[in-house]
mmCIF file of the C-alpha atoms, coordinates in Angstrom:
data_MODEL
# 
_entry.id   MODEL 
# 
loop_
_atom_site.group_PDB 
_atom_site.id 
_atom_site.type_symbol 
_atom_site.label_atom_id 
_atom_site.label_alt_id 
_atom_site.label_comp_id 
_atom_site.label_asym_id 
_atom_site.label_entity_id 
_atom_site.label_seq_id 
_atom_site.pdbx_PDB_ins_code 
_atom_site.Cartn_x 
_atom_site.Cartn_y 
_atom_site.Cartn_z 
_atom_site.occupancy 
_atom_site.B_iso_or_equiv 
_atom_site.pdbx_formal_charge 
_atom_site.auth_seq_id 
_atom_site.auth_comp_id 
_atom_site.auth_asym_id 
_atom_site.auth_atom_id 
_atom_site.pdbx_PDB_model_num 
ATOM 1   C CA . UNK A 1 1   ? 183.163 -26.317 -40.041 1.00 0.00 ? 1   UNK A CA 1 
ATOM 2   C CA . UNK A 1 2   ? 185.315 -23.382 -41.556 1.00 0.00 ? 2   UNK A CA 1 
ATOM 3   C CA . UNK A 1 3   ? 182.403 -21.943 -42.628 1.00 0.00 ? 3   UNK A CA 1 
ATOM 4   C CA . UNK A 1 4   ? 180.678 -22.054 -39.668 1.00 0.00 ? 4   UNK A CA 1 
ATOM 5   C CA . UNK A 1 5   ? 183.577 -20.434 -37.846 1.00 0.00 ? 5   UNK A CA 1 
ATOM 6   C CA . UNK A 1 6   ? 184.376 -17.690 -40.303 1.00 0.00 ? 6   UNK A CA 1 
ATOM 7   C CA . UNK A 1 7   ? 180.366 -16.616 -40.170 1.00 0.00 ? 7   UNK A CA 1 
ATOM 8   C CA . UNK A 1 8   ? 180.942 -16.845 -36.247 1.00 0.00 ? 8   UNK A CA 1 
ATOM 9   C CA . UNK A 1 9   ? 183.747 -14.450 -36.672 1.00 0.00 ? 9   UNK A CA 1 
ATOM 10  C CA . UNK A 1 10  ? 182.080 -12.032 -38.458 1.00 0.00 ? 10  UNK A CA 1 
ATOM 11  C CA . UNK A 1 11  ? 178.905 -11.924 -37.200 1.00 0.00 ? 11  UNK A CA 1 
ATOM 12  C CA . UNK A 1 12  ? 180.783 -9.622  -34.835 1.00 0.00 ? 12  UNK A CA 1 
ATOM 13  C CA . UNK A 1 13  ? 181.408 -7.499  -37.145 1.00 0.00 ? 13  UNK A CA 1 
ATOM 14  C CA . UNK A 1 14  ? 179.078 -6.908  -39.821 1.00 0.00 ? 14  UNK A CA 1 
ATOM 15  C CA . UNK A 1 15  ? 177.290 -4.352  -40.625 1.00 0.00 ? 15  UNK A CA 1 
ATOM 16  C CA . UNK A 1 16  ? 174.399 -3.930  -43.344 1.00 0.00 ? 16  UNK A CA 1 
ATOM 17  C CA . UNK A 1 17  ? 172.468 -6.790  -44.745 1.00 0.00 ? 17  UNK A CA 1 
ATOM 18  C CA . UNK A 1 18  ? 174.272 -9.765  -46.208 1.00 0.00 ? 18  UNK A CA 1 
ATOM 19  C CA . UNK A 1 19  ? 172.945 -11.430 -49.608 1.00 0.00 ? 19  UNK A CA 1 
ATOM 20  C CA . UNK A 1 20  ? 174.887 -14.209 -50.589 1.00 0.00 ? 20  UNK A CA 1 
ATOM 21  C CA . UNK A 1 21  ? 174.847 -15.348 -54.896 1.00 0.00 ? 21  UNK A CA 1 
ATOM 22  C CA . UNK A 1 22  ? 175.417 -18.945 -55.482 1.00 0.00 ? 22  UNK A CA 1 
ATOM 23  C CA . UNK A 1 23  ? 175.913 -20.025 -59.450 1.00 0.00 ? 23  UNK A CA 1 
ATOM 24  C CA . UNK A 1 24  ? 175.794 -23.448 -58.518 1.00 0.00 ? 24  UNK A CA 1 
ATOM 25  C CA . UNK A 1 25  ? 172.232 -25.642 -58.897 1.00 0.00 ? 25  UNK A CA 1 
ATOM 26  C CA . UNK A 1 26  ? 173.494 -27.281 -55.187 1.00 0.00 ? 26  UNK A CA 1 
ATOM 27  C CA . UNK A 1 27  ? 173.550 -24.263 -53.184 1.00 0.00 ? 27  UNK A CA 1 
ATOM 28  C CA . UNK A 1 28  ? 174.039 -25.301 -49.416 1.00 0.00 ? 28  UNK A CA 1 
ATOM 29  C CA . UNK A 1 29  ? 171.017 -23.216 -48.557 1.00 0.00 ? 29  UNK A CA 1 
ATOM 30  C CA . UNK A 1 30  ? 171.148 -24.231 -44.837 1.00 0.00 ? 30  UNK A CA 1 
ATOM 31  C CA . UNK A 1 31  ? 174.984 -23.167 -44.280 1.00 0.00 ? 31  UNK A CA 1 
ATOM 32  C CA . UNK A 1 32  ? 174.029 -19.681 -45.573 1.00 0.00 ? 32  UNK A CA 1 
ATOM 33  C CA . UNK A 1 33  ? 171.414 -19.489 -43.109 1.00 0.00 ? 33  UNK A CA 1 
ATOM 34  C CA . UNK A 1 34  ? 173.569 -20.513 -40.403 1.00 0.00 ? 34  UNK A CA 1 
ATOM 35  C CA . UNK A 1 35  ? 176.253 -18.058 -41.687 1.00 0.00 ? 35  UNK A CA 1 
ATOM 36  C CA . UNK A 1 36  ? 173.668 -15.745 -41.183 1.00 0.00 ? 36  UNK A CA 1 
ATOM 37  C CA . UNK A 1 37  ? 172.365 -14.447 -44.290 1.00 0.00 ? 37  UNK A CA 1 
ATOM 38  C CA . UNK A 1 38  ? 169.726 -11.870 -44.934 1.00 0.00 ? 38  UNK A CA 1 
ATOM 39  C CA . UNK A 1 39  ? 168.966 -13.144 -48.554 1.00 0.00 ? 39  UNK A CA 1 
ATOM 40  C CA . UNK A 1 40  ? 170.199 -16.087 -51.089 1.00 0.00 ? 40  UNK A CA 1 
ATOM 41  C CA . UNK A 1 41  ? 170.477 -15.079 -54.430 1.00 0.00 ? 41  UNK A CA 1 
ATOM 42  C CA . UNK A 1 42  ? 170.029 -18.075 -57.251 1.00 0.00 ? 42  UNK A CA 1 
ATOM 43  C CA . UNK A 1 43  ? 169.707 -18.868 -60.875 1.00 0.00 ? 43  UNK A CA 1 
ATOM 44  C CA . UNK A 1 44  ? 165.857 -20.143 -60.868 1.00 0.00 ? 44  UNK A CA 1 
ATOM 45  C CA . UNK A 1 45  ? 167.040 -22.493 -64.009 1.00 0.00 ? 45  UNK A CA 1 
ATOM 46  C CA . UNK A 1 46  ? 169.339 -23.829 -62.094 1.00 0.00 ? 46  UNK A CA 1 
ATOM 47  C CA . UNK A 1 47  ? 167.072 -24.734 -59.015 1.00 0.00 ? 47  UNK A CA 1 
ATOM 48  C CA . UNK A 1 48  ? 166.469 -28.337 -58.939 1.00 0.00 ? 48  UNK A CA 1 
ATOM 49  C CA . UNK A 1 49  ? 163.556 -30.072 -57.528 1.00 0.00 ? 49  UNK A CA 1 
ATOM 50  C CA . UNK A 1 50  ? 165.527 -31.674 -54.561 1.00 0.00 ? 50  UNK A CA 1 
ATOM 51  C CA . UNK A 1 51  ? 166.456 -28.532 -53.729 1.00 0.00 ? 51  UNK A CA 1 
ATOM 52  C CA . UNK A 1 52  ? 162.475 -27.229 -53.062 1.00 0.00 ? 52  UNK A CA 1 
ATOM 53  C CA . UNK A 1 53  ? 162.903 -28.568 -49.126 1.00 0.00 ? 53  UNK A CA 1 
ATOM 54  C CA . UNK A 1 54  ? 166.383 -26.578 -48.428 1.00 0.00 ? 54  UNK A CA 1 
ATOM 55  C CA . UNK A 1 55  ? 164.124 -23.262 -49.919 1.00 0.00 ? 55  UNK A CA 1 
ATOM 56  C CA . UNK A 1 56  ? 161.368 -23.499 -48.034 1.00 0.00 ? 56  UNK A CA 1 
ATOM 57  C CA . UNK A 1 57  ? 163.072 -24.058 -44.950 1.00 0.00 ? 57  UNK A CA 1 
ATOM 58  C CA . UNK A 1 58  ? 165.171 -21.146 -45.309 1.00 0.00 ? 58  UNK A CA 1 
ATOM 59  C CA . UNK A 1 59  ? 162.338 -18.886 -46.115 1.00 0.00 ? 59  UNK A CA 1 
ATOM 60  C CA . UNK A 1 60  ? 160.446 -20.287 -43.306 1.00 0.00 ? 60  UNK A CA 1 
ATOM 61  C CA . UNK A 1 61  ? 163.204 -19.090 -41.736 1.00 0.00 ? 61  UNK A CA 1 
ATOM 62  C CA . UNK A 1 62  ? 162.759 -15.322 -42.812 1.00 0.00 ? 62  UNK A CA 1 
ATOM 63  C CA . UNK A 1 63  ? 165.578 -15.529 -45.340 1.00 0.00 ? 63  UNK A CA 1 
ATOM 64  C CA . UNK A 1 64  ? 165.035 -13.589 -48.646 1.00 0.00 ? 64  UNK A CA 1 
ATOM 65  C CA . UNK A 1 65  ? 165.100 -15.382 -52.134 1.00 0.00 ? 65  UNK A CA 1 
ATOM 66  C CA . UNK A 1 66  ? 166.512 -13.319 -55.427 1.00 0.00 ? 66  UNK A CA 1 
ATOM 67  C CA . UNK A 1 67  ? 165.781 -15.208 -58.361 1.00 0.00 ? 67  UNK A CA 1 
ATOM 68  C CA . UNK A 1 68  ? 167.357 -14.965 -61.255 1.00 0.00 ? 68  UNK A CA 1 
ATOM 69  C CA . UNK A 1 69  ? 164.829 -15.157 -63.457 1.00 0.00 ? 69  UNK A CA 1 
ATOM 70  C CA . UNK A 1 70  ? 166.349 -13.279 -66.963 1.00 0.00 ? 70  UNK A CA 1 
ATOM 71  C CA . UNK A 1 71  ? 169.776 -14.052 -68.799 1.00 0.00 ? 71  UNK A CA 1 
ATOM 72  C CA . UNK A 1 72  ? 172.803 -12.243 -67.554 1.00 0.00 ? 72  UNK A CA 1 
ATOM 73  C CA . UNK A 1 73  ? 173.607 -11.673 -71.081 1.00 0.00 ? 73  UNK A CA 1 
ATOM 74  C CA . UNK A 1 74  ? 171.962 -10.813 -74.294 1.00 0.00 ? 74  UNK A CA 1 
ATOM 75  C CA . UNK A 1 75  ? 170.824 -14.370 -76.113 1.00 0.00 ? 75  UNK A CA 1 
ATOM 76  C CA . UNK A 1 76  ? 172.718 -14.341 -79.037 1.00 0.00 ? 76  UNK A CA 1 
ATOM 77  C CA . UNK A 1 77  ? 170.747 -12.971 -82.393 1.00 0.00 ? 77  UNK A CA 1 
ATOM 78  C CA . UNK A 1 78  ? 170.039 -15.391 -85.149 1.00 0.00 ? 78  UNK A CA 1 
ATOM 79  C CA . UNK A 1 79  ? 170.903 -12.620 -87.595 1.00 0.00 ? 79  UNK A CA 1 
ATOM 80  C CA . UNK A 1 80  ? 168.688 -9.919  -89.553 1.00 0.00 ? 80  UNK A CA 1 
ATOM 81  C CA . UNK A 1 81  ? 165.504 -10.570 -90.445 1.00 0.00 ? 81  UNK A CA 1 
ATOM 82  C CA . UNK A 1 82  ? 161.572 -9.241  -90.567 1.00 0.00 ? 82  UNK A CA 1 
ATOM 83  C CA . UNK A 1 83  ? 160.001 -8.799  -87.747 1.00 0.00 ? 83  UNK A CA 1 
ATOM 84  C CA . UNK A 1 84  ? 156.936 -11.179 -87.921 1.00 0.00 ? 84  UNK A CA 1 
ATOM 85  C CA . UNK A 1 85  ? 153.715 -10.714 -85.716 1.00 0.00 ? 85  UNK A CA 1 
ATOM 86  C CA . UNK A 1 86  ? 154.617 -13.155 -82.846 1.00 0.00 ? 86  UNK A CA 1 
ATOM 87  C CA . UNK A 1 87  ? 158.275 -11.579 -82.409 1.00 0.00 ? 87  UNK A CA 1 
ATOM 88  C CA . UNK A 1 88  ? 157.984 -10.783 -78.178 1.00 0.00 ? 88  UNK A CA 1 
ATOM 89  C CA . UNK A 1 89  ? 159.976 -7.506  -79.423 1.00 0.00 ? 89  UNK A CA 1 
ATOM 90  C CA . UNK A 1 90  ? 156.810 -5.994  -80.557 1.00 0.00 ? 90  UNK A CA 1 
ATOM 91  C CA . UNK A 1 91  ? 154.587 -7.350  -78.020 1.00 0.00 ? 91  UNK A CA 1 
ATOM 92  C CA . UNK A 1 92  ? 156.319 -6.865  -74.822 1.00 0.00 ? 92  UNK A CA 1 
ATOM 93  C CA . UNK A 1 93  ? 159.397 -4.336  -75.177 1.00 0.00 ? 93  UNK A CA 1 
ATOM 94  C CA . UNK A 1 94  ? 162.005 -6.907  -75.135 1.00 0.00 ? 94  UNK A CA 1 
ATOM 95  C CA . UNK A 1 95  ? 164.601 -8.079  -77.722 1.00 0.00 ? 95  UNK A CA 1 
ATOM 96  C CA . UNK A 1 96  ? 163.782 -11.073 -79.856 1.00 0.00 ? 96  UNK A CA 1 
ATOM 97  C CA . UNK A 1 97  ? 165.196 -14.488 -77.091 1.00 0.00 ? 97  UNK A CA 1 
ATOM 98  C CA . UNK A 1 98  ? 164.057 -12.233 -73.670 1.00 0.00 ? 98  UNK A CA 1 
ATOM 99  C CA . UNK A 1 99  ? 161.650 -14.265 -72.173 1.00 0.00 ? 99  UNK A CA 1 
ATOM 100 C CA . UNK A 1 100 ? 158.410 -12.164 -72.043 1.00 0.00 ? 100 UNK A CA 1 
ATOM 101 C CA . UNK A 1 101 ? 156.726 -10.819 -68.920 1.00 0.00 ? 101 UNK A CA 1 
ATOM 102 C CA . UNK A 1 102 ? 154.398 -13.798 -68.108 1.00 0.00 ? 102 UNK A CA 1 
ATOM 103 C CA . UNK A 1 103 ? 157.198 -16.395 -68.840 1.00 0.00 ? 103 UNK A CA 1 
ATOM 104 C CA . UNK A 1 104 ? 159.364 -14.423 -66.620 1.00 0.00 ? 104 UNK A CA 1 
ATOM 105 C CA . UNK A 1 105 ? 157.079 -14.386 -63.879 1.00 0.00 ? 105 UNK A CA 1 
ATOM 106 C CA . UNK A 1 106 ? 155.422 -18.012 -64.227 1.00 0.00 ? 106 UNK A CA 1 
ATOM 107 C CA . UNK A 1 107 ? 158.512 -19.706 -62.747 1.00 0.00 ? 107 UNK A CA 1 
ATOM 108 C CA . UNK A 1 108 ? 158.835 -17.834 -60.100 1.00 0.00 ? 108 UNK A CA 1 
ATOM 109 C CA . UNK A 1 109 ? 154.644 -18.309 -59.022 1.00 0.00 ? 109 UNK A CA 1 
ATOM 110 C CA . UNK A 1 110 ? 155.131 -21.760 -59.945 1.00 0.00 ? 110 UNK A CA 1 
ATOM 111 C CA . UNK A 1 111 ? 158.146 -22.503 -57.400 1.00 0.00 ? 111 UNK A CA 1 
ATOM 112 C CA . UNK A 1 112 ? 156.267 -20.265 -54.863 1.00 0.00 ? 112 UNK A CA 1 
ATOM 113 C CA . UNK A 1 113 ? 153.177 -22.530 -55.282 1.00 0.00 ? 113 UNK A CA 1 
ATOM 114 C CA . UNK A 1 114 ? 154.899 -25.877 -55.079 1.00 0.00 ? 114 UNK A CA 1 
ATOM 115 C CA . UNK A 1 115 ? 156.634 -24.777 -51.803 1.00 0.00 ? 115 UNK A CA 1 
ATOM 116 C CA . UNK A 1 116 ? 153.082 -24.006 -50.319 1.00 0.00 ? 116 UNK A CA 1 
ATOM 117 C CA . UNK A 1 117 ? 153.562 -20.455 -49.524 1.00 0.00 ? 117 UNK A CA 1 
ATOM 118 C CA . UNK A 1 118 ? 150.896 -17.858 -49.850 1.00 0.00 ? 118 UNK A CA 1 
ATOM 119 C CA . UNK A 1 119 ? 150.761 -15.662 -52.481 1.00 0.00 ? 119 UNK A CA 1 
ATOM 120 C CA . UNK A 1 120 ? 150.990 -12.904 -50.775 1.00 0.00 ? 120 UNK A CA 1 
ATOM 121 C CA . UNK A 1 121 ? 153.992 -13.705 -49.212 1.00 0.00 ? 121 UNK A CA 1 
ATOM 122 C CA . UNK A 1 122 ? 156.082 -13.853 -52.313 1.00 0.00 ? 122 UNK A CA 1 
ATOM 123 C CA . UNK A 1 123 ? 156.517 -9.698  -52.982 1.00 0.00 ? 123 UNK A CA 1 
ATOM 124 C CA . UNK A 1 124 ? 157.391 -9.353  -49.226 1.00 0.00 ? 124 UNK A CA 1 
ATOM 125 C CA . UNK A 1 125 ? 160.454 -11.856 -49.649 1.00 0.00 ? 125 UNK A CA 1 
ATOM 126 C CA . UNK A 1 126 ? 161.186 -12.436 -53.002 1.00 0.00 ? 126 UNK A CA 1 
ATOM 127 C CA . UNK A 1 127 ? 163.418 -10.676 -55.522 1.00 0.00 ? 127 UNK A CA 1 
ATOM 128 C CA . UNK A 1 128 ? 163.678 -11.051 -59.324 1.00 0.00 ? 128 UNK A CA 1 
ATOM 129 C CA . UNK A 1 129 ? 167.070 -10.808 -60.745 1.00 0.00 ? 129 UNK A CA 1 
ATOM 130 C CA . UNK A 1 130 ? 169.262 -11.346 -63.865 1.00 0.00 ? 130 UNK A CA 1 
ATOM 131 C CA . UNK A 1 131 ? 170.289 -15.122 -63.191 1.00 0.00 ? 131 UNK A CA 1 
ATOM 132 C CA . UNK A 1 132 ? 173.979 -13.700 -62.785 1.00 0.00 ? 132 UNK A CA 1 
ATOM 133 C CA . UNK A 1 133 ? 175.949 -10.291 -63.020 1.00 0.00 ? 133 UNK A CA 1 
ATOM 134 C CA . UNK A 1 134 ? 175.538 -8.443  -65.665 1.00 0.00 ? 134 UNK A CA 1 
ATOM 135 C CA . UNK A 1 135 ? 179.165 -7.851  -66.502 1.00 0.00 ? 135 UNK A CA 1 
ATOM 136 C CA . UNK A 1 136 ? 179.230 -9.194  -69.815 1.00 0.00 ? 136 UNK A CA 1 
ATOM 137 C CA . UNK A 1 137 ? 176.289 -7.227  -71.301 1.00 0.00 ? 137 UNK A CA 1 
ATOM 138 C CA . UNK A 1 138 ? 175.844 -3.947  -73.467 1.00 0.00 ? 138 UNK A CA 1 
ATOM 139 C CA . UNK A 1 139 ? 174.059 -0.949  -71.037 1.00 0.00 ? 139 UNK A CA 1 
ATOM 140 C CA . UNK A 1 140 ? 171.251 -1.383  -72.945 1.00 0.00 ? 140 UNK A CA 1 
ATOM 141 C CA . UNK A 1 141 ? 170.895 -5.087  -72.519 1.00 0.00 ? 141 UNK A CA 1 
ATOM 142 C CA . UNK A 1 142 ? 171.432 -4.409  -68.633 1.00 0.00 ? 142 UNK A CA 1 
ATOM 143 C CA . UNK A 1 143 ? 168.943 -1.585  -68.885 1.00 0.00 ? 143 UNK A CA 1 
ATOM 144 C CA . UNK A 1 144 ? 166.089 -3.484  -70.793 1.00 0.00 ? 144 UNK A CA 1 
ATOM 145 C CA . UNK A 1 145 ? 167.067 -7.129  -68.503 1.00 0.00 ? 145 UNK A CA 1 
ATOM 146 C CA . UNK A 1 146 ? 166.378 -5.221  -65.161 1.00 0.00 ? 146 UNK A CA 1 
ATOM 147 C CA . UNK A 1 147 ? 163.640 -3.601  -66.264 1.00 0.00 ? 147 UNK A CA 1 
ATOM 148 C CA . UNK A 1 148 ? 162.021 -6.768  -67.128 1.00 0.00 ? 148 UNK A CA 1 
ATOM 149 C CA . UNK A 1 149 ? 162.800 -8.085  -63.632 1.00 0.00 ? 149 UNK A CA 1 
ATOM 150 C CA . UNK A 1 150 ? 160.829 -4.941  -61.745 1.00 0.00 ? 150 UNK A CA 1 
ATOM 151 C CA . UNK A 1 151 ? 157.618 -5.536  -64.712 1.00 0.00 ? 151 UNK A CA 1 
ATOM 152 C CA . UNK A 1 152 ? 157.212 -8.842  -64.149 1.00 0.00 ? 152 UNK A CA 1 
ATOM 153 C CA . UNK A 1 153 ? 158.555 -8.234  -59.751 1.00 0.00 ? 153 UNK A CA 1 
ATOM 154 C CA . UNK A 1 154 ? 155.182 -5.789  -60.234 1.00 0.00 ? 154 UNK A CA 1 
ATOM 155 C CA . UNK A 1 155 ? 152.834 -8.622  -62.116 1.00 0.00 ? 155 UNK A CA 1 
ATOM 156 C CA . UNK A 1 156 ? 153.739 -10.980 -59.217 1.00 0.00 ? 156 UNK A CA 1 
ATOM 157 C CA . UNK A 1 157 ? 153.031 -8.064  -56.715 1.00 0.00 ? 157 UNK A CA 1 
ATOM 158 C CA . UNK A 1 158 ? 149.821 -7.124  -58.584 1.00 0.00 ? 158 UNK A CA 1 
ATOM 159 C CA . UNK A 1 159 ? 148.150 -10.519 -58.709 1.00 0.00 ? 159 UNK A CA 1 
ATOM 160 C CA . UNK A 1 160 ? 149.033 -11.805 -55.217 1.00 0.00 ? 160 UNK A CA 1 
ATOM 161 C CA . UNK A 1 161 ? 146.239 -10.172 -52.987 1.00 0.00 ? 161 UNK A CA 1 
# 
């Protein structure tokens, strides 16, 4: 394929490690390995189930997962109002429509746990991520989004042994 060719070509060539982002819930996981890279880097809403084979093939294959795991973007505000005692805002850190550190993290263990991997696997080969780039978001959205990642990256890492 053209694909195939192109990675061919470059493989020559390259230098550094290659992570490829796909936006797409049917990510050709296998032609990425092929083409040779390092990581895949996915929306984990987006994953469907069909897809579970193609992903544990590839990391079977040594190839590294980033999961986007938080929105790209701030979740829109419903407006002013009172904080009330179950707001995550005051529980966790996070704006009001962030998922919170255990939601953040349970899809990931989930995933890891239907492909039959062990636990301590998943913080040698697994990144969390915003689900996209962050383009469209204030600094402090990016700020508080990526911290979330590395909280709940270090709940993940904390519980697997």
């Amino acid at each position: 394929t053209v694909i195939d060719a192109a990675a061919g070509a470059a493989a020559g060539e390259a230098t550094g490690t290659t992570i490829v982002h796909c936006c797409a819930a049917d990510v050709p996981y296998g032609v990425l390995r092929r083409a040779g890279a390092a990581a895949v880097s996915v929306d984990l809403s987006l994953l469907p189930e069909r897809a579970h084979d193609a992903v544990g093939e590839i990391v079977d294959a040594g190839v590294g997962l980033f999961l986007g795991v938080v929105p790209a973007v701030e979740p829109a505000s419903p407006g002013p109002r009172r904080a009330r005692r179950g707001d995550r805002a005051r529980l966790d850190g996070g704006p009001p429509g962030l998922p919170g550190l255990k939601e953040t993290a349970a899809p990931v263990r989930d995933l890891w746990r239907r492909l039959g991997f062990a636990a301590e696997r998943l913080p040698e080969q697994v990144v969390l991520t915003p689900a996209c780039g962050l383009a469209g978001a204030s600094p402090g959205y990016v700020r508080t989004a990526l911290a979330r990642c590395r909280e709940a990256a270090r709940m993940l890492y904390e519980t697997a042994g």
